[in-house]
Short mmCIF file of C-alpha atoms in Angstrom, two decimals:
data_model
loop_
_atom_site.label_atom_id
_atom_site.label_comp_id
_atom_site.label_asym_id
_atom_site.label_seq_id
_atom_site.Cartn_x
_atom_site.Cartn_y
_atom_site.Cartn_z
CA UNK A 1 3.37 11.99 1.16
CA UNK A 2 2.81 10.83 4.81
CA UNK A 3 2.73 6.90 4.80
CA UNK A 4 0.06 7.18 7.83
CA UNK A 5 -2.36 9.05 5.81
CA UNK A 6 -1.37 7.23 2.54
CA UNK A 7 -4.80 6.27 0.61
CA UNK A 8 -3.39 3.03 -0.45
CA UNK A 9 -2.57 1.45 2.33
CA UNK A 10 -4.19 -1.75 2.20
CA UNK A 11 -4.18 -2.05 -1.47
CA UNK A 12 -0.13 -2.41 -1.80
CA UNK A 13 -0.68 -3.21 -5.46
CA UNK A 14 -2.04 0.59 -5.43
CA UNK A 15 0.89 1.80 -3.69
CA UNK A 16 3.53 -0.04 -5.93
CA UNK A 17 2.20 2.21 -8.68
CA UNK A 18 2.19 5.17 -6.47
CA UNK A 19 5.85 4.35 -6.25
CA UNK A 20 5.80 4.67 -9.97
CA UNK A 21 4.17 8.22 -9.75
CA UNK A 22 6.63 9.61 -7.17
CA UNK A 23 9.43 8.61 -9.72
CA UNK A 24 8.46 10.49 -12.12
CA UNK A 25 9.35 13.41 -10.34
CA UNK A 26 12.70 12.85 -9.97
CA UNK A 27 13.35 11.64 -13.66
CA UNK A 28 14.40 14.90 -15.13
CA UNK A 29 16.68 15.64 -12.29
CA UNK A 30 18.07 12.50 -13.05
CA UNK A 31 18.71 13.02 -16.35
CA UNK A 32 20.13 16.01 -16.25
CA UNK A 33 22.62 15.19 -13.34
CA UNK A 34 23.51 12.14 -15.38
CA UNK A 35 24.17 14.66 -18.72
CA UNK A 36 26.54 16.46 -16.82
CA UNK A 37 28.59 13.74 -15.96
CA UNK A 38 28.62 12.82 -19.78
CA UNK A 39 29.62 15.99 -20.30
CA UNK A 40 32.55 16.32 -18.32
CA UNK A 41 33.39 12.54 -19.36
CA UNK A 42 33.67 13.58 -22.98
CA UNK A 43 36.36 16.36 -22.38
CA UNK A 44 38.23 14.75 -19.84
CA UNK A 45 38.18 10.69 -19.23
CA UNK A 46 36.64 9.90 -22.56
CA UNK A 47 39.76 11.90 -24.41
CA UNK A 48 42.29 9.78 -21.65
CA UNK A 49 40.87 6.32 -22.31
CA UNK A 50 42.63 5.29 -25.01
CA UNK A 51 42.33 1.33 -25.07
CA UNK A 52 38.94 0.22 -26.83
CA UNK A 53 37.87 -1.98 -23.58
CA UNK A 54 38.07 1.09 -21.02
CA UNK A 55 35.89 3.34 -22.09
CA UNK A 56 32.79 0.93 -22.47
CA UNK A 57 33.89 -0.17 -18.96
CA UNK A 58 34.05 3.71 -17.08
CA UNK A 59 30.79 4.56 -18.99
CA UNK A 60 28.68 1.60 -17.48
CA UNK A 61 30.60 1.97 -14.14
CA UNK A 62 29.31 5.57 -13.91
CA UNK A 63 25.94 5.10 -15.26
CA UNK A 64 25.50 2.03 -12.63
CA UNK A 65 26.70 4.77 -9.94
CA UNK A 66 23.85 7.25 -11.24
CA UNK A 67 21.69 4.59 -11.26
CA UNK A 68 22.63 2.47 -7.91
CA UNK A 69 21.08 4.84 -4.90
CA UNK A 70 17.85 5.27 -7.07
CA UNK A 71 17.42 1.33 -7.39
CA UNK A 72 18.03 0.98 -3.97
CA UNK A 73 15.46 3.60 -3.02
CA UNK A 74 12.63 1.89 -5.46
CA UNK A 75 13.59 -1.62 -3.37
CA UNK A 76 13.08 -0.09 0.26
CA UNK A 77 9.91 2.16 -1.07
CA UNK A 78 8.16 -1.23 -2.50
CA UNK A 79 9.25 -2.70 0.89
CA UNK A 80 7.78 0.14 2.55
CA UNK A 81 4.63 -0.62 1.29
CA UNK A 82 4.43 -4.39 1.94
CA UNK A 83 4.85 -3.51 5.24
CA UNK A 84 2.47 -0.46 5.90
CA UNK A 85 0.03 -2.42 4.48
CA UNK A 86 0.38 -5.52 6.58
CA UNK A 87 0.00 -3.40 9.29
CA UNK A 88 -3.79 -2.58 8.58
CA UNK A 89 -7.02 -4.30 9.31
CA UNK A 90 -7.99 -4.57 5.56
CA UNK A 91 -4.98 -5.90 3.20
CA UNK A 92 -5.88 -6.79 0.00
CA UNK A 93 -2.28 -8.67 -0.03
CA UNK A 94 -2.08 -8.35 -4.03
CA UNK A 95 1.33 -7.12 -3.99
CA UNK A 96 3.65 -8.22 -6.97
CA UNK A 97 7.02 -8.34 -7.77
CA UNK A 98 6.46 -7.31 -11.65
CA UNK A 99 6.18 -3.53 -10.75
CA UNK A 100 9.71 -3.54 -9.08
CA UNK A 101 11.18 -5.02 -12.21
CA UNK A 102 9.63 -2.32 -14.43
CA UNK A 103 10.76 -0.03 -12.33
CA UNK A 104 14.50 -0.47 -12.18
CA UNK A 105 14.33 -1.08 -15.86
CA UNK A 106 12.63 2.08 -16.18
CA UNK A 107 14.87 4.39 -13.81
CA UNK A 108 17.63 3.03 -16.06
CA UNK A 109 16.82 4.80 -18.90
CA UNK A 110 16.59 8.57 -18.05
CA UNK A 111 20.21 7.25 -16.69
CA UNK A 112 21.28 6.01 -19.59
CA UNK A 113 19.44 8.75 -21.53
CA UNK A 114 21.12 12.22 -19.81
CA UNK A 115 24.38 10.78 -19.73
CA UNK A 116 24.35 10.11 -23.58
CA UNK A 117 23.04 13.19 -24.24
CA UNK A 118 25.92 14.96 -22.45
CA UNK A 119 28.61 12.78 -23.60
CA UNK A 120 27.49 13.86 -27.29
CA UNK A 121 27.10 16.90 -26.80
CA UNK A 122 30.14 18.04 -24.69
CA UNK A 123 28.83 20.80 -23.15
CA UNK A 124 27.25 21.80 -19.15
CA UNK A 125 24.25 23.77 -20.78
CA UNK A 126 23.08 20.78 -22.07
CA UNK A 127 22.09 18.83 -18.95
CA UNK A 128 19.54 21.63 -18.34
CA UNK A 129 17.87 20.37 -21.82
CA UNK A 130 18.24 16.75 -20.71
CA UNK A 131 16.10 17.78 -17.69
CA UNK A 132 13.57 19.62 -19.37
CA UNK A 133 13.47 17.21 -23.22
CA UNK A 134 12.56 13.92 -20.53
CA UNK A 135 10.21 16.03 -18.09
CA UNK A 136 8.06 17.25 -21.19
CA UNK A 137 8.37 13.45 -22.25
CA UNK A 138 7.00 12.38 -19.16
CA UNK A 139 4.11 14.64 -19.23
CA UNK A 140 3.05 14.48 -22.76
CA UNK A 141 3.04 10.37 -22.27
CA UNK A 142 0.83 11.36 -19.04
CA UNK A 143 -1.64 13.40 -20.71
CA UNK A 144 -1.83 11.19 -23.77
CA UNK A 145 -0.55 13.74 -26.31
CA UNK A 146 1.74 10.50 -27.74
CA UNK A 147 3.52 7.49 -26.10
CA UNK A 148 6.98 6.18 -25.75
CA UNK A 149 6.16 3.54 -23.66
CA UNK A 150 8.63 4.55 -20.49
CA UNK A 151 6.21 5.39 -18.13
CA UNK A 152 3.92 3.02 -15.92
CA UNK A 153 0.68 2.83 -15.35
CA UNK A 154 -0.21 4.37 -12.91
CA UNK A 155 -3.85 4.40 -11.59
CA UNK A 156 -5.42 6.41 -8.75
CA UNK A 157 -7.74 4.20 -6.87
CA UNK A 158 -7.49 0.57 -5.66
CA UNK A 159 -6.46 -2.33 -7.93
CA UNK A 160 -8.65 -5.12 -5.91
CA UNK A 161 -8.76 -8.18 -7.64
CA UNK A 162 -6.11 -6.64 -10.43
CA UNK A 163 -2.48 -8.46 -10.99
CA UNK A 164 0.18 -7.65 -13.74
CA UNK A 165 -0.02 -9.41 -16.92
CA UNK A 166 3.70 -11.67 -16.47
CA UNK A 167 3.90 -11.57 -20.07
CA UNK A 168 3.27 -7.69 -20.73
CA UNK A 169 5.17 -6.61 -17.96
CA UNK A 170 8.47 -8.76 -19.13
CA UNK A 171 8.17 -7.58 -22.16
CA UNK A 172 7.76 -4.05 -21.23
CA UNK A 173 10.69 -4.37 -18.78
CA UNK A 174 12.93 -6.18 -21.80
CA UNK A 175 11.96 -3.37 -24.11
CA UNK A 176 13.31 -0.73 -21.17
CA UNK A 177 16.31 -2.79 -20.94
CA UNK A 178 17.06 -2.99 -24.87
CA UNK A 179 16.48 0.69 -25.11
CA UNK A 180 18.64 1.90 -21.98
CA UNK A 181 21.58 -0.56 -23.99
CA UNK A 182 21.30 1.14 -26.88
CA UNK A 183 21.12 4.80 -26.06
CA UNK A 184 24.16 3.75 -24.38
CA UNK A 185 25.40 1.99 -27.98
CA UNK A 186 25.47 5.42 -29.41
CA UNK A 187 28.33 7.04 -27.44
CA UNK A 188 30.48 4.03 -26.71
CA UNK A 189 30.59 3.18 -30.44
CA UNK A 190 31.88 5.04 -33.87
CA UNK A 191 30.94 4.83 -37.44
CA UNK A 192 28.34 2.16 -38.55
CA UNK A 193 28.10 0.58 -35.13
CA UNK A 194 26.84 3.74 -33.72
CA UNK A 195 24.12 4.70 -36.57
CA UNK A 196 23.41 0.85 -35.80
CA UNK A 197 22.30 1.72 -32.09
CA UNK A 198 20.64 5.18 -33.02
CA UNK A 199 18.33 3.24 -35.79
CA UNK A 200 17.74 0.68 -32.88
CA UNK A 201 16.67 3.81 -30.55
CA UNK A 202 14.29 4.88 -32.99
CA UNK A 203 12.91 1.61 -33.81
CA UNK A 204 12.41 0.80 -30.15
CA UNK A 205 10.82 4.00 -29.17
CA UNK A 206 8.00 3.20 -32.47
CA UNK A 207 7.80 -0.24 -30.97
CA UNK A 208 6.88 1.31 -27.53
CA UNK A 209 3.75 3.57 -29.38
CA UNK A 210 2.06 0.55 -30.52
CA UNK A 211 2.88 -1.88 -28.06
CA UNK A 212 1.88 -0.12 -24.49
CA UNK A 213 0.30 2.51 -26.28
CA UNK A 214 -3.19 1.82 -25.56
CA UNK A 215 -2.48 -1.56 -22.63
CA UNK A 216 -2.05 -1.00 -19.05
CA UNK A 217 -1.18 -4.60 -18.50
CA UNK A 218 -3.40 -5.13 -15.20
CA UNK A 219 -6.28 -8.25 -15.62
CA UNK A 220 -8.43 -8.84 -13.36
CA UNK A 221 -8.28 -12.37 -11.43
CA UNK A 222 -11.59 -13.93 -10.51
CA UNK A 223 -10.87 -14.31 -6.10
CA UNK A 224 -10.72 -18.21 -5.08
CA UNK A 225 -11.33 -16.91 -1.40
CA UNK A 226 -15.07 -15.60 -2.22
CA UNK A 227 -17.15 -15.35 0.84
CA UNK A 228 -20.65 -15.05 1.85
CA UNK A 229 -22.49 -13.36 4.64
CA UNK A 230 -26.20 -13.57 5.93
CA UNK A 231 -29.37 -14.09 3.66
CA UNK A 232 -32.15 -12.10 2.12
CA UNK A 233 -29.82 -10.10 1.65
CA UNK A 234 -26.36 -12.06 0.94
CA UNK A 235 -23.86 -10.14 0.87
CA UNK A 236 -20.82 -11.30 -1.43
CA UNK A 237 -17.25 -10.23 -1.52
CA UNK A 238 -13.36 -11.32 -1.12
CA UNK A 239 -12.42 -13.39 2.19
CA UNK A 240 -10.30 -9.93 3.17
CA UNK A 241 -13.40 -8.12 3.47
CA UNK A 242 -15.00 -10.44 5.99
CA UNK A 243 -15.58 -7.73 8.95
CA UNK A 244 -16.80 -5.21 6.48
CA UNK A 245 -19.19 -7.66 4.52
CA UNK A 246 -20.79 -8.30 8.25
CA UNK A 247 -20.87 -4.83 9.09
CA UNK A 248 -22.11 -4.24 5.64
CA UNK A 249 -24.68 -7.09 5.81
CA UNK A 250 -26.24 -5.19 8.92
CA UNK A 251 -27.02 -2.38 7.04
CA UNK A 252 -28.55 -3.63 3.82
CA UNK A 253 -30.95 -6.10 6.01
CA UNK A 254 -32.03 -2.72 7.93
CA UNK A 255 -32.87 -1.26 4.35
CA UNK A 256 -33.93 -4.76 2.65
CA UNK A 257 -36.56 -5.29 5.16
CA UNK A 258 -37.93 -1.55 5.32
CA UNK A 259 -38.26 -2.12 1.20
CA UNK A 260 -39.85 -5.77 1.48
CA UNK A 261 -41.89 -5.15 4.32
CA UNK A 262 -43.10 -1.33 4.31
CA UNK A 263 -42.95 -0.42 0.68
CA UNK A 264 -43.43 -4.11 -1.00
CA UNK A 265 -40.85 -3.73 -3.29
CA UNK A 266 -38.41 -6.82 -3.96
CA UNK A 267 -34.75 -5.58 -4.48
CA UNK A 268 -31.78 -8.06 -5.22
CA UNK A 269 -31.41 -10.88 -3.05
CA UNK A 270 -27.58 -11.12 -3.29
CA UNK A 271 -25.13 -8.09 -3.60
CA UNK A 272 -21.72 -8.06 -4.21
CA UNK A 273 -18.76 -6.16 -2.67
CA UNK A 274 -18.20 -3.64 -5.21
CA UNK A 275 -15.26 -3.43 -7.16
CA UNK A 276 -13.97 -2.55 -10.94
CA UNK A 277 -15.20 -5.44 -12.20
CA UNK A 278 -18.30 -5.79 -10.45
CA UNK A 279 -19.16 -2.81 -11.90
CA UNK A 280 -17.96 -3.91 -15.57
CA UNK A 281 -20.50 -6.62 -15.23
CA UNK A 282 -23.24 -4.26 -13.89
CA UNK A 283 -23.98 -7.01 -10.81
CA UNK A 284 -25.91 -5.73 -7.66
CA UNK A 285 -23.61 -4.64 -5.75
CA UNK A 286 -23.01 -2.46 -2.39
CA UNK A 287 -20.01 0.18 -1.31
CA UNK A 288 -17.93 -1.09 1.59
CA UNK A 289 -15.28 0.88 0.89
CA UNK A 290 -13.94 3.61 -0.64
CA UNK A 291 -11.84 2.90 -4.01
CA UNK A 292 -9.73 6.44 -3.22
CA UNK A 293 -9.26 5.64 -0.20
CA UNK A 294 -9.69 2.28 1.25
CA UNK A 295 -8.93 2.34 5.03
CA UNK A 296 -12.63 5.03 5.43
CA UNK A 297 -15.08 3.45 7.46
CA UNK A 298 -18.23 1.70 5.29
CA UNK A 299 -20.67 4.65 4.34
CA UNK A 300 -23.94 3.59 5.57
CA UNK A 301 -25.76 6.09 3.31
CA UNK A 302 -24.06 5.00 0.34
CA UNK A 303 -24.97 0.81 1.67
CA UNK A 304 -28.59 1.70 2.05
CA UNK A 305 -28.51 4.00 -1.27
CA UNK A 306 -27.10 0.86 -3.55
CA UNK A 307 -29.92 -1.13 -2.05
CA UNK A 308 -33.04 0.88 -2.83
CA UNK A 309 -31.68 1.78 -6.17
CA UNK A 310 -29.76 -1.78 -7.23
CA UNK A 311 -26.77 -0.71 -9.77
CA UNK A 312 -27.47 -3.71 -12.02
CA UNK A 313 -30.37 -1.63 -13.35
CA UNK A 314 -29.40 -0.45 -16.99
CA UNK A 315 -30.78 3.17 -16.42
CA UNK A 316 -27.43 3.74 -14.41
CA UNK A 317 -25.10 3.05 -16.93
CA UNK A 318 -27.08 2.85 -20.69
CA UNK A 319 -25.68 6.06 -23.01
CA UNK A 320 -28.88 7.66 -23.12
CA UNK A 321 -29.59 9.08 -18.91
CA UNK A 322 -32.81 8.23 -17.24
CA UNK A 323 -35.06 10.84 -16.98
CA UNK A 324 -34.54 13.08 -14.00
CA UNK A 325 -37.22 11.91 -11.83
CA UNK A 326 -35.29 8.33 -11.60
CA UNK A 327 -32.92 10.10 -9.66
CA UNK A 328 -34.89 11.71 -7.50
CA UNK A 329 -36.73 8.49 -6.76
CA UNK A 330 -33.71 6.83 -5.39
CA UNK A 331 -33.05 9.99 -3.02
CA UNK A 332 -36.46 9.80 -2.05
CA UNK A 333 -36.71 6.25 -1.11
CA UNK A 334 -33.08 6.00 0.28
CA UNK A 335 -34.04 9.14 2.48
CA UNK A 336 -37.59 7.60 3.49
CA UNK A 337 -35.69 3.87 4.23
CA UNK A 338 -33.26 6.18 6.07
CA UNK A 339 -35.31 7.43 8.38
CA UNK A 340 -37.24 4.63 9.21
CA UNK A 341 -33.63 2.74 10.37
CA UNK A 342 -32.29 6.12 12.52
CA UNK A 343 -35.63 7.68 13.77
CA UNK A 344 -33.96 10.82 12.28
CA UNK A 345 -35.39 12.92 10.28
CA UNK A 346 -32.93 15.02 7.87
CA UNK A 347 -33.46 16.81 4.90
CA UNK A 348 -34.01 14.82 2.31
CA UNK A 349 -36.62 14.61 -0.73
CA UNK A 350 -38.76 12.72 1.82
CA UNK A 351 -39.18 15.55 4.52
CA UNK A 352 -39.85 17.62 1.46
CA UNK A 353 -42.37 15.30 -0.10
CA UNK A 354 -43.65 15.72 3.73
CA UNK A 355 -44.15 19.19 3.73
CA UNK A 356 -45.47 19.17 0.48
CA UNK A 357 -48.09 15.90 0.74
CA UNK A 358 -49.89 15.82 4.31
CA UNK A 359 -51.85 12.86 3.83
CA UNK A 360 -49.88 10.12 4.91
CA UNK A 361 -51.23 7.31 3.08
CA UNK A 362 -50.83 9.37 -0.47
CA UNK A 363 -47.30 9.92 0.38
CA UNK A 364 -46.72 6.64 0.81
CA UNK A 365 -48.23 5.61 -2.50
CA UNK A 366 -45.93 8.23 -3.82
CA UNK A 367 -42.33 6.26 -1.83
CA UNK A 368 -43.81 2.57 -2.55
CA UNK A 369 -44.25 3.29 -6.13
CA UNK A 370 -40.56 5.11 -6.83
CA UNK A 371 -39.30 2.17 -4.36
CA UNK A 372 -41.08 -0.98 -6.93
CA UNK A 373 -40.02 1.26 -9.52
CA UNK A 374 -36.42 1.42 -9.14
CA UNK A 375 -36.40 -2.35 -7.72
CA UNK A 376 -37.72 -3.15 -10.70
CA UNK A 377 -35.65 -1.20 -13.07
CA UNK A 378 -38.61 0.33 -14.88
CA UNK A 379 -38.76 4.20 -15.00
CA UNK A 380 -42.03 4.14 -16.87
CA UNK A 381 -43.52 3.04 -13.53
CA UNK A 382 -42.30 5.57 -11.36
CA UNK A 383 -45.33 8.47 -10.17
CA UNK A 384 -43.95 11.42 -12.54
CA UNK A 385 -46.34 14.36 -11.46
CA UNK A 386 -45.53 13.86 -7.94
CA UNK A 387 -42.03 13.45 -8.32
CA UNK A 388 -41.30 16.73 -10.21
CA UNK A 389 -42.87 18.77 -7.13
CA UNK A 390 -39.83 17.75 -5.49
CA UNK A 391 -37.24 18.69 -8.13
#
């Protein structure tokens, strides 16, 4: 990944998961490096170490040493991405400490987990199955074929407005913790002690399925620093997005007045910066920027689109779709308002509807009713015929 072309840079919450991802690739090397180790431990220092404290003591001395350089890589990557995205003009500055926790907890148990397995087993051979059992593991969890409950979260778009859970994150790092310890339990102990830790394994890994089976453990936080630009339209949205709620302001007057003024129609008053939740809640809302990748310049298309066509309507997310013509109302308007604000004309449903209708004042009945039509969420209202000539 090159950090300068890096999606999430600007969202550093995004990036600490990203962090997350990037692990995963290395886990099954891990694990298998680790199992060799245990391997060789068992026929050489394991069978030297006679007194009961020194083996316990070499077996968490070498799995720290596995597990050391990878910690210390995590730290400096979460650094990294403080700092890259201090660096930018937009920094969303929810970066939290909760994901490096998990995180060390978590590396600790492919660690723990290879070096077991080769310990028990005694053999080389079997650090190529340690690999390949925890990168199936990994995947499967991925894909949602079952859950253990050792991998993260690990979203790809922007967590604006998102923060950890404290208490689900703790927990998930004390449950990484426990289980690391007790995979551990099973080769430094004998006889009861060690069916003790395997039954603790098992019950831990069941524990994991129903506890972070179905929770990613991110809320969102309602922002304190809400700001508010211009009026009729107002334009809504975290303090951080200040020079893009201006910019974005600009644009949705350009389009709010062509809809009030030319076409009569009377879209939302206020919009807000969209995010997750603003979506969740279905409020009016405009794109300023782009949730896969932040640091893209505001989309002036997609501005004026979200203003002709207001997302709060329910025809854009009910289960049953709108019928098609809805859709091709809010191209035709949004190419129509479009034009009017550039002086361009580009092929859109309007230059089609202009080939098509060459009395002017008939093709503008056609735009202003689709435009009071979507403005006022009623599909029933929109002009039908004409519409599917342009399908």
């Amino acid at each position: 990944m090159l950090i300068n072309h890096a999606p999430w840079i600007g969202d550093p919450l995004w990036g600490q998961t990203t962090v997350a991802r990037l692990q995963l690739l290395g886990y099954g090397l891990l694990a298998g490096a680790c199992a060799l180790d245990g391997a060789r431990d068992a026929s050489g220092m394991r069978q030297l170490l006679r007194a009961p404290d020194l083996i316990p003591r070499h077996t968490w001395r070498t799995i720290i040493a596995w597990w050391l350089p990878g910690a210390v890589i995590i730290t400096l990557a979460h650094i990294g991405v403080v700092i890259a995205s201090s660096l930018t003009e937009l920094n969303f500055r929810n970066e939290n400490y909760w994901l490096l926790v998990t995180q060390l907890a978590g590396i600790l148990v492919p660690t723990c987990f290879g070096y077991a397995l080769g310990a028990l087993a005694g053999t080389w051979g079997i650090s190529i199955a340690a690999g390949v059992i925890w990168l199936m593991g990994v995947i499967g969890e991925q894909a949602g074929w079952f859950t253990l409950g050792v991998t993260e979260f690990t979203p790809a778009g922007t967590l604006m407005g998102y923060t950890p859970d404290a208490t689900f994150f703790f927990l998930r790092g004390t449950f990484l913790l426990a289980l690391s310890l007790a995979t551990v339990g099973i080769v430094m102990t004998r006889g009861w002690v060690c069916f003790v830790s395997l039954c603790v394994v098992l019950t831990l890994l069941a524990a994991g399925r129903s506890l972070f089976g179905d929770a990613d453990g991110y809320t969102f936080v309602e922002s304190s620093d809400t700001v508010c630009v211009g009026k009729e339209p107002e334009i809504c949205g975290p303090s951080v997005l200040r020079s893009r709620l201006v910019a974005g302001q600009a644009i949705a007057l350009g389009a709010y007045d062509v809809m009030a003024e030319t076409l009569l129609a009377s879209p939302p008053q206020r919009y807000d910066a969209w995010s997750a939740d603003v979506d969740s809640r279905h409020k009016p809302a405009v794109f300023l920027f782009n949730p896969a990748n932040i640091r893209a310049q505001i989309d002036a298309g997609m501005v004026i689109d979200w203003v002709v066509a207001p997302r709060s309507c329910p025809q854009w997310f009910a289960s049953t779709a709108p019928p098609p013509e809805w859709f091709t109302a809010a191209r035709l308007v949004r190419g129509f308002v479009e034009s009017r604000l550039t002086g361009r004309s580009v092929a859109t449903e309007y230059t089609q509807l202009e080939q098509l209708v060459r009395d002017q004042e008939q093709r503008m009945r056609v735009v202003r009713a689709s435009a009071q039509a979507l403005t006022r969420c009623d599909s029933r209202a929109l002009p039908v015929d004409a519409l599917r000539l342009l399908a």
